[in-house]
């Protein structure tokens, strides 16, 4: 992260943030800031409804996206999501409209040749983390970093630099209390 001017200790500044919510305005921007991975051209990144048992995936960045690409995302109040994808030269690459998106509780996924990995640890094999979150500092204060590993935790280099997103105008989803029954129901 220091290569983009961020000043934080990646070993000690990790936050237990696994799901997100859109702001009241519904407008958010996600930027693909760093991709250092053998599968960079094959990995796609998007959002999913975090409370769903078998969540649908809503693509934001296709495998063709590269460092510097960004998406403006408008989360509607009735489950709509409009994604406008731009390349690093600010040229519109496409507009996609989705329905059924939970603006108050969504996660991120990375999908590639090695599998699909989720920002919610419990969805990954062995409950291992495949994404780490950090609060931005300095000029990135008020923004968030979502850092993915694109190989299964047990066989990866655990550097979490395979796809790094900068999230703007979103907030962590507040922790919700629950029961063991509710948790088990997520995986039936």
PDB file of C-alpha atoms in Angstrom:
ATOM      1  CA  UNK A   1       0.000   0.000   0.000  1.00  0.00           C
ATOM      2  CA  UNK A   2       2.952   2.294   0.433  1.00  0.00           C
ATOM      3  CA  UNK A   3       3.301   2.323  -3.392  1.00  0.00           C
ATOM      4  CA  UNK A   4       0.109   4.430  -3.575  1.00  0.00           C
ATOM      5  CA  UNK A   5       1.122   6.766  -0.734  1.00  0.00           C
ATOM      6  CA  UNK A   6      -0.648   4.937   2.097  1.00  0.00           C
ATOM      7  CA  UNK A   7       1.004   4.979   5.507  1.00  0.00           C
ATOM      8  CA  UNK A   8      -0.201   2.073   7.612  1.00  0.00           C
ATOM      9  CA  UNK A   9       1.235  -1.088   9.053  1.00  0.00           C
ATOM     10  CA  UNK A  10      -0.461  -3.977   7.242  1.00  0.00           C
ATOM     11  CA  UNK A  11       0.494  -6.367  10.064  1.00  0.00           C
ATOM     12  CA  UNK A  12      -1.140  -4.399  12.873  1.00  0.00           C
ATOM     13  CA  UNK A  13      -3.794  -2.231  11.192  1.00  0.00           C
ATOM     14  CA  UNK A  14      -6.119  -4.984   9.951  1.00  0.00           C
ATOM     15  CA  UNK A  15      -9.765  -4.493  10.848  1.00  0.00           C
ATOM     16  CA  UNK A  16     -12.410  -7.166  11.265  1.00  0.00           C
ATOM     17  CA  UNK A  17     -14.645  -5.692   8.564  1.00  0.00           C
ATOM     18  CA  UNK A  18     -16.254  -8.260   6.329  1.00  0.00           C
ATOM     19  CA  UNK A  19     -19.438  -6.602   5.065  1.00  0.00           C
ATOM     20  CA  UNK A  20     -20.407  -3.112   3.974  1.00  0.00           C
ATOM     21  CA  UNK A  21     -23.299  -0.735   3.481  1.00  0.00           C
ATOM     22  CA  UNK A  22     -23.898   2.047   0.985  1.00  0.00           C
ATOM     23  CA  UNK A  23     -24.336   5.637   2.171  1.00  0.00           C
ATOM     24  CA  UNK A  24     -27.735   7.315   2.356  1.00  0.00           C
ATOM     25  CA  UNK A  25     -27.119   8.830  -1.094  1.00  0.00           C
ATOM     26  CA  UNK A  26     -26.470   5.347  -2.507  1.00  0.00           C
ATOM     27  CA  UNK A  27     -23.416   6.599  -4.432  1.00  0.00           C
ATOM     28  CA  UNK A  28     -20.118   4.759  -3.971  1.00  0.00           C
ATOM     29  CA  UNK A  29     -16.871   4.461  -5.927  1.00  0.00           C
ATOM     30  CA  UNK A  30     -14.654   1.382  -6.015  1.00  0.00           C
ATOM     31  CA  UNK A  31     -11.187   1.575  -7.604  1.00  0.00           C
ATOM     32  CA  UNK A  32      -8.930  -1.310  -8.573  1.00  0.00           C
ATOM     33  CA  UNK A  33      -5.684   0.209  -7.280  1.00  0.00           C
ATOM     34  CA  UNK A  34      -3.197  -2.676  -7.259  1.00  0.00           C
ATOM     35  CA  UNK A  35      -3.108  -6.114  -8.894  1.00  0.00           C
ATOM     36  CA  UNK A  36      -0.014  -8.208  -8.317  1.00  0.00           C
ATOM     37  CA  UNK A  37      -1.075 -11.723  -9.217  1.00  0.00           C
ATOM     38  CA  UNK A  38      -0.440 -14.404 -11.788  1.00  0.00           C
ATOM     39  CA  UNK A  39      -4.201 -14.567 -12.347  1.00  0.00           C
ATOM     40  CA  UNK A  40      -4.671 -10.777 -12.567  1.00  0.00           C
ATOM     41  CA  UNK A  41      -6.198 -10.904 -16.091  1.00  0.00           C
ATOM     42  CA  UNK A  42      -8.549 -13.730 -15.070  1.00  0.00           C
ATOM     43  CA  UNK A  43      -9.748 -12.526 -11.672  1.00  0.00           C
ATOM     44  CA  UNK A  44     -13.085 -10.753 -11.468  1.00  0.00           C
ATOM     45  CA  UNK A  45     -14.351  -8.818  -8.450  1.00  0.00           C
ATOM     46  CA  UNK A  46     -17.860  -7.894  -7.427  1.00  0.00           C
ATOM     47  CA  UNK A  47     -20.360  -7.635  -4.617  1.00  0.00           C
ATOM     48  CA  UNK A  48     -22.857 -10.092  -3.141  1.00  0.00           C
ATOM     49  CA  UNK A  49     -25.647 -10.008  -0.562  1.00  0.00           C
ATOM     50  CA  UNK A  50     -23.904 -10.922   2.680  1.00  0.00           C
ATOM     51  CA  UNK A  51     -26.974 -12.369   4.415  1.00  0.00           C
ATOM     52  CA  UNK A  52     -27.921 -14.713   1.553  1.00  0.00           C
ATOM     53  CA  UNK A  53     -27.325 -18.450   1.949  1.00  0.00           C
ATOM     54  CA  UNK A  54     -26.258 -18.897  -1.685  1.00  0.00           C
ATOM     55  CA  UNK A  55     -25.569 -15.327  -2.778  1.00  0.00           C
ATOM     56  CA  UNK A  56     -25.834 -14.182  -6.352  1.00  0.00           C
ATOM     57  CA  UNK A  57     -22.703 -12.388  -7.529  1.00  0.00           C
ATOM     58  CA  UNK A  58     -22.925  -8.907  -9.050  1.00  0.00           C
ATOM     59  CA  UNK A  59     -19.852  -8.224 -11.184  1.00  0.00           C
ATOM     60  CA  UNK A  60     -18.070  -4.887 -10.775  1.00  0.00           C
ATOM     61  CA  UNK A  61     -14.593  -5.544 -12.265  1.00  0.00           C
ATOM     62  CA  UNK A  62     -14.190  -8.191 -15.006  1.00  0.00           C
ATOM     63  CA  UNK A  63     -10.894 -10.014 -15.452  1.00  0.00           C
ATOM     64  CA  UNK A  64      -9.921  -7.548 -18.196  1.00  0.00           C
ATOM     65  CA  UNK A  65      -9.923  -4.670 -15.679  1.00  0.00           C
ATOM     66  CA  UNK A  66      -6.456  -3.458 -14.752  1.00  0.00           C
ATOM     67  CA  UNK A  67      -4.835  -1.190 -12.225  1.00  0.00           C
ATOM     68  CA  UNK A  68      -6.431   2.239 -12.274  1.00  0.00           C
ATOM     69  CA  UNK A  69      -9.862   1.099 -13.464  1.00  0.00           C
ATOM     70  CA  UNK A  70     -12.746   2.270 -11.313  1.00  0.00           C
ATOM     71  CA  UNK A  71     -16.480   1.877 -11.007  1.00  0.00           C
ATOM     72  CA  UNK A  72     -19.130   4.255  -9.827  1.00  0.00           C
ATOM     73  CA  UNK A  73     -21.886   2.315  -8.127  1.00  0.00           C
ATOM     74  CA  UNK A  74     -25.336   3.654  -7.389  1.00  0.00           C
ATOM     75  CA  UNK A  75     -27.262   1.547  -4.888  1.00  0.00           C
ATOM     76  CA  UNK A  76     -31.003   2.218  -5.192  1.00  0.00           C
ATOM     77  CA  UNK A  77     -33.367   2.003  -2.245  1.00  0.00           C
ATOM     78  CA  UNK A  78     -35.328  -0.897  -3.806  1.00  0.00           C
ATOM     79  CA  UNK A  79     -32.413  -3.247  -4.519  1.00  0.00           C
ATOM     80  CA  UNK A  80     -31.116  -1.750  -7.747  1.00  0.00           C
ATOM     81  CA  UNK A  81     -27.405  -1.402  -8.408  1.00  0.00           C
ATOM     82  CA  UNK A  82     -26.038   0.482 -11.410  1.00  0.00           C
ATOM     83  CA  UNK A  83     -22.347  -0.072 -12.107  1.00  0.00           C
ATOM     84  CA  UNK A  84     -20.511   2.281 -14.480  1.00  0.00           C
ATOM     85  CA  UNK A  85     -17.076   0.890 -15.272  1.00  0.00           C
ATOM     86  CA  UNK A  86     -14.220   3.153 -16.422  1.00  0.00           C
ATOM     87  CA  UNK A  87     -10.677   2.376 -17.526  1.00  0.00           C
ATOM     88  CA  UNK A  88      -7.597   4.195 -16.209  1.00  0.00           C
ATOM     89  CA  UNK A  89      -8.065   6.912 -18.878  1.00  0.00           C
ATOM     90  CA  UNK A  90     -11.619   7.658 -17.628  1.00  0.00           C
ATOM     91  CA  UNK A  91     -13.216   6.087 -20.702  1.00  0.00           C
ATOM     92  CA  UNK A  92     -16.552   4.407 -19.981  1.00  0.00           C
ATOM     93  CA  UNK A  93     -16.250   0.653 -20.555  1.00  0.00           C
ATOM     94  CA  UNK A  94     -19.848  -0.257 -19.825  1.00  0.00           C
ATOM     95  CA  UNK A  95     -22.944   0.158 -17.694  1.00  0.00           C
ATOM     96  CA  UNK A  96     -24.595  -2.774 -15.935  1.00  0.00           C
ATOM     97  CA  UNK A  97     -27.863  -2.741 -13.997  1.00  0.00           C
ATOM     98  CA  UNK A  98     -28.655  -5.318 -11.314  1.00  0.00           C
ATOM     99  CA  UNK A  99     -31.690  -5.935  -9.131  1.00  0.00           C
ATOM    100  CA  UNK A 100     -31.977  -7.637  -5.760  1.00  0.00           C
ATOM    101  CA  UNK A 101     -28.849  -6.066  -4.221  1.00  0.00           C
ATOM    102  CA  UNK A 102     -28.830  -5.436  -0.455  1.00  0.00           C
ATOM    103  CA  UNK A 103     -27.348  -1.957  -0.078  1.00  0.00           C
ATOM    104  CA  UNK A 104     -27.259  -2.323   3.728  1.00  0.00           C
ATOM    105  CA  UNK A 105     -25.305  -5.579   3.958  1.00  0.00           C
ATOM    106  CA  UNK A 106     -23.080  -6.582   1.047  1.00  0.00           C
ATOM    107  CA  UNK A 107     -19.684  -8.211   0.790  1.00  0.00           C
ATOM    108  CA  UNK A 108     -17.031  -8.431  -1.892  1.00  0.00           C
ATOM    109  CA  UNK A 109     -15.933 -11.534  -3.767  1.00  0.00           C
ATOM    110  CA  UNK A 110     -12.984 -12.378  -5.989  1.00  0.00           C
ATOM    111  CA  UNK A 111     -13.524 -15.115  -8.578  1.00  0.00           C
ATOM    112  CA  UNK A 112     -10.759 -16.615 -10.668  1.00  0.00           C
ATOM    113  CA  UNK A 113      -9.097 -19.830 -11.815  1.00  0.00           C
ATOM    114  CA  UNK A 114      -8.383 -20.867  -8.205  1.00  0.00           C
ATOM    115  CA  UNK A 115     -11.992 -20.449  -7.041  1.00  0.00           C
ATOM    116  CA  UNK A 116     -14.341 -17.910  -5.529  1.00  0.00           C
ATOM    117  CA  UNK A 117     -13.261 -16.135  -2.363  1.00  0.00           C
ATOM    118  CA  UNK A 118     -15.403 -14.004  -0.086  1.00  0.00           C
ATOM    119  CA  UNK A 119     -14.861 -11.047   2.231  1.00  0.00           C
ATOM    120  CA  UNK A 120     -16.765 -13.009   4.903  1.00  0.00           C
ATOM    121  CA  UNK A 121     -14.252 -15.472   6.335  1.00  0.00           C
ATOM    122  CA  UNK A 122     -16.923 -18.066   7.212  1.00  0.00           C
ATOM    123  CA  UNK A 123     -17.769 -18.498   3.508  1.00  0.00           C
ATOM    124  CA  UNK A 124     -14.191 -19.496   2.631  1.00  0.00           C
ATOM    125  CA  UNK A 125     -12.739 -22.995   2.974  1.00  0.00           C
ATOM    126  CA  UNK A 126     -11.827 -23.636   6.598  1.00  0.00           C
ATOM    127  CA  UNK A 127     -13.191 -20.205   7.564  1.00  0.00           C
ATOM    128  CA  UNK A 128      -9.870 -18.662   6.556  1.00  0.00           C
ATOM    129  CA  UNK A 129      -9.556 -15.028   5.494  1.00  0.00           C
ATOM    130  CA  UNK A 130      -9.224 -14.316   1.777  1.00  0.00           C
ATOM    131  CA  UNK A 131      -9.690 -10.551   2.143  1.00  0.00           C
ATOM    132  CA  UNK A 132      -8.339  -8.053   4.649  1.00  0.00           C
ATOM    133  CA  UNK A 133      -9.717  -4.579   5.301  1.00  0.00           C
ATOM    134  CA  UNK A 134      -7.906  -1.441   6.401  1.00  0.00           C
ATOM    135  CA  UNK A 135      -9.014   2.096   7.159  1.00  0.00           C
ATOM    136  CA  UNK A 136      -7.268   4.639   4.969  1.00  0.00           C
ATOM    137  CA  UNK A 137      -4.890   7.189   6.470  1.00  0.00           C
ATOM    138  CA  UNK A 138      -3.605  10.607   5.354  1.00  0.00           C
ATOM    139  CA  UNK A 139      -5.206  11.562   2.039  1.00  0.00           C
ATOM    140  CA  UNK A 140      -7.137   8.256   2.194  1.00  0.00           C
ATOM    141  CA  UNK A 141      -8.829   9.034   5.533  1.00  0.00           C
ATOM    142  CA  UNK A 142     -12.514   8.122   5.335  1.00  0.00           C
ATOM    143  CA  UNK A 143     -11.843   5.513   2.637  1.00  0.00           C
ATOM    144  CA  UNK A 144     -11.225   1.793   2.982  1.00  0.00           C
ATOM    145  CA  UNK A 145      -8.875  -0.777   1.470  1.00  0.00           C
ATOM    146  CA  UNK A 146     -10.130  -4.286   0.612  1.00  0.00           C
ATOM    147  CA  UNK A 147      -7.142  -6.565  -0.094  1.00  0.00           C
ATOM    148  CA  UNK A 148      -7.683 -10.026  -1.642  1.00  0.00           C
ATOM    149  CA  UNK A 149      -5.661 -13.212  -1.868  1.00  0.00           C
ATOM    150  CA  UNK A 150      -6.530 -15.147  -5.066  1.00  0.00           C
ATOM    151  CA  UNK A 151      -5.360 -18.622  -4.055  1.00  0.00           C
ATOM    152  CA  UNK A 152      -6.792 -20.800  -1.261  1.00  0.00           C
ATOM    153  CA  UNK A 153      -5.343 -19.690   2.074  1.00  0.00           C
ATOM    154  CA  UNK A 154      -3.465 -22.948   2.695  1.00  0.00           C
ATOM    155  CA  UNK A 155      -1.615 -22.846  -0.638  1.00  0.00           C
ATOM    156  CA  UNK A 156      -1.166 -19.093  -1.076  1.00  0.00           C
ATOM    157  CA  UNK A 157       1.670 -16.705  -0.327  1.00  0.00           C
ATOM    158  CA  UNK A 158      -0.738 -14.822   1.994  1.00  0.00           C
ATOM    159  CA  UNK A 159       0.406 -11.418   0.718  1.00  0.00           C
ATOM    160  CA  UNK A 160      -3.146 -10.109   0.096  1.00  0.00           C
ATOM    161  CA  UNK A 161      -2.002  -7.972  -2.848  1.00  0.00           C
ATOM    162  CA  UNK A 162      -3.608  -9.942  -5.652  1.00  0.00           C
ATOM    163  CA  UNK A 163      -6.474  -7.440  -5.985  1.00  0.00           C
ATOM    164  CA  UNK A 164      -6.580  -4.321  -3.850  1.00  0.00           C
ATOM    165  CA  UNK A 165      -9.653  -2.131  -3.983  1.00  0.00           C
ATOM    166  CA  UNK A 166     -10.063   1.388  -2.660  1.00  0.00           C
ATOM    167  CA  UNK A 167     -13.629   1.812  -1.385  1.00  0.00           C
ATOM    168  CA  UNK A 168     -15.110   5.299  -1.195  1.00  0.00           C
ATOM    169  CA  UNK A 169     -18.432   6.374   0.298  1.00  0.00           C
ATOM    170  CA  UNK A 170     -19.228   3.081   1.998  1.00  0.00           C
ATOM    171  CA  UNK A 171     -19.232   2.119   5.657  1.00  0.00           C
ATOM    172  CA  UNK A 172     -18.706  -1.150   7.495  1.00  0.00           C
ATOM    173  CA  UNK A 173     -21.942  -2.960   8.280  1.00  0.00           C
ATOM    174  CA  UNK A 174     -22.606  -2.760  12.009  1.00  0.00           C
ATOM    175  CA  UNK A 175     -22.066  -6.037  13.813  1.00  0.00           C
ATOM    176  CA  UNK A 176     -25.373  -7.794  14.264  1.00  0.00           C
ATOM    177  CA  UNK A 177     -26.004 -10.090  17.163  1.00  0.00           C
ATOM    178  CA  UNK A 178     -27.491 -13.453  16.415  1.00  0.00           C
ATOM    179  CA  UNK A 179     -27.984 -17.007  17.543  1.00  0.00           C
ATOM    180  CA  UNK A 180     -26.222 -20.245  16.647  1.00  0.00           C
ATOM    181  CA  UNK A 181     -29.387 -21.309  14.827  1.00  0.00           C
ATOM    182  CA  UNK A 182     -29.304 -18.201  12.644  1.00  0.00           C
ATOM    183  CA  UNK A 183     -25.632 -18.742  11.871  1.00  0.00           C
ATOM    184  CA  UNK A 184     -26.166 -22.409  10.963  1.00  0.00           C
ATOM    185  CA  UNK A 185     -29.084 -21.435   8.712  1.00  0.00           C
ATOM    186  CA  UNK A 186     -26.668 -19.465   6.530  1.00  0.00           C
ATOM    187  CA  UNK A 187     -24.937 -22.691   5.501  1.00  0.00           C
ATOM    188  CA  UNK A 188     -27.809 -25.120   4.980  1.00  0.00           C
TER     189      UNK A 188
END
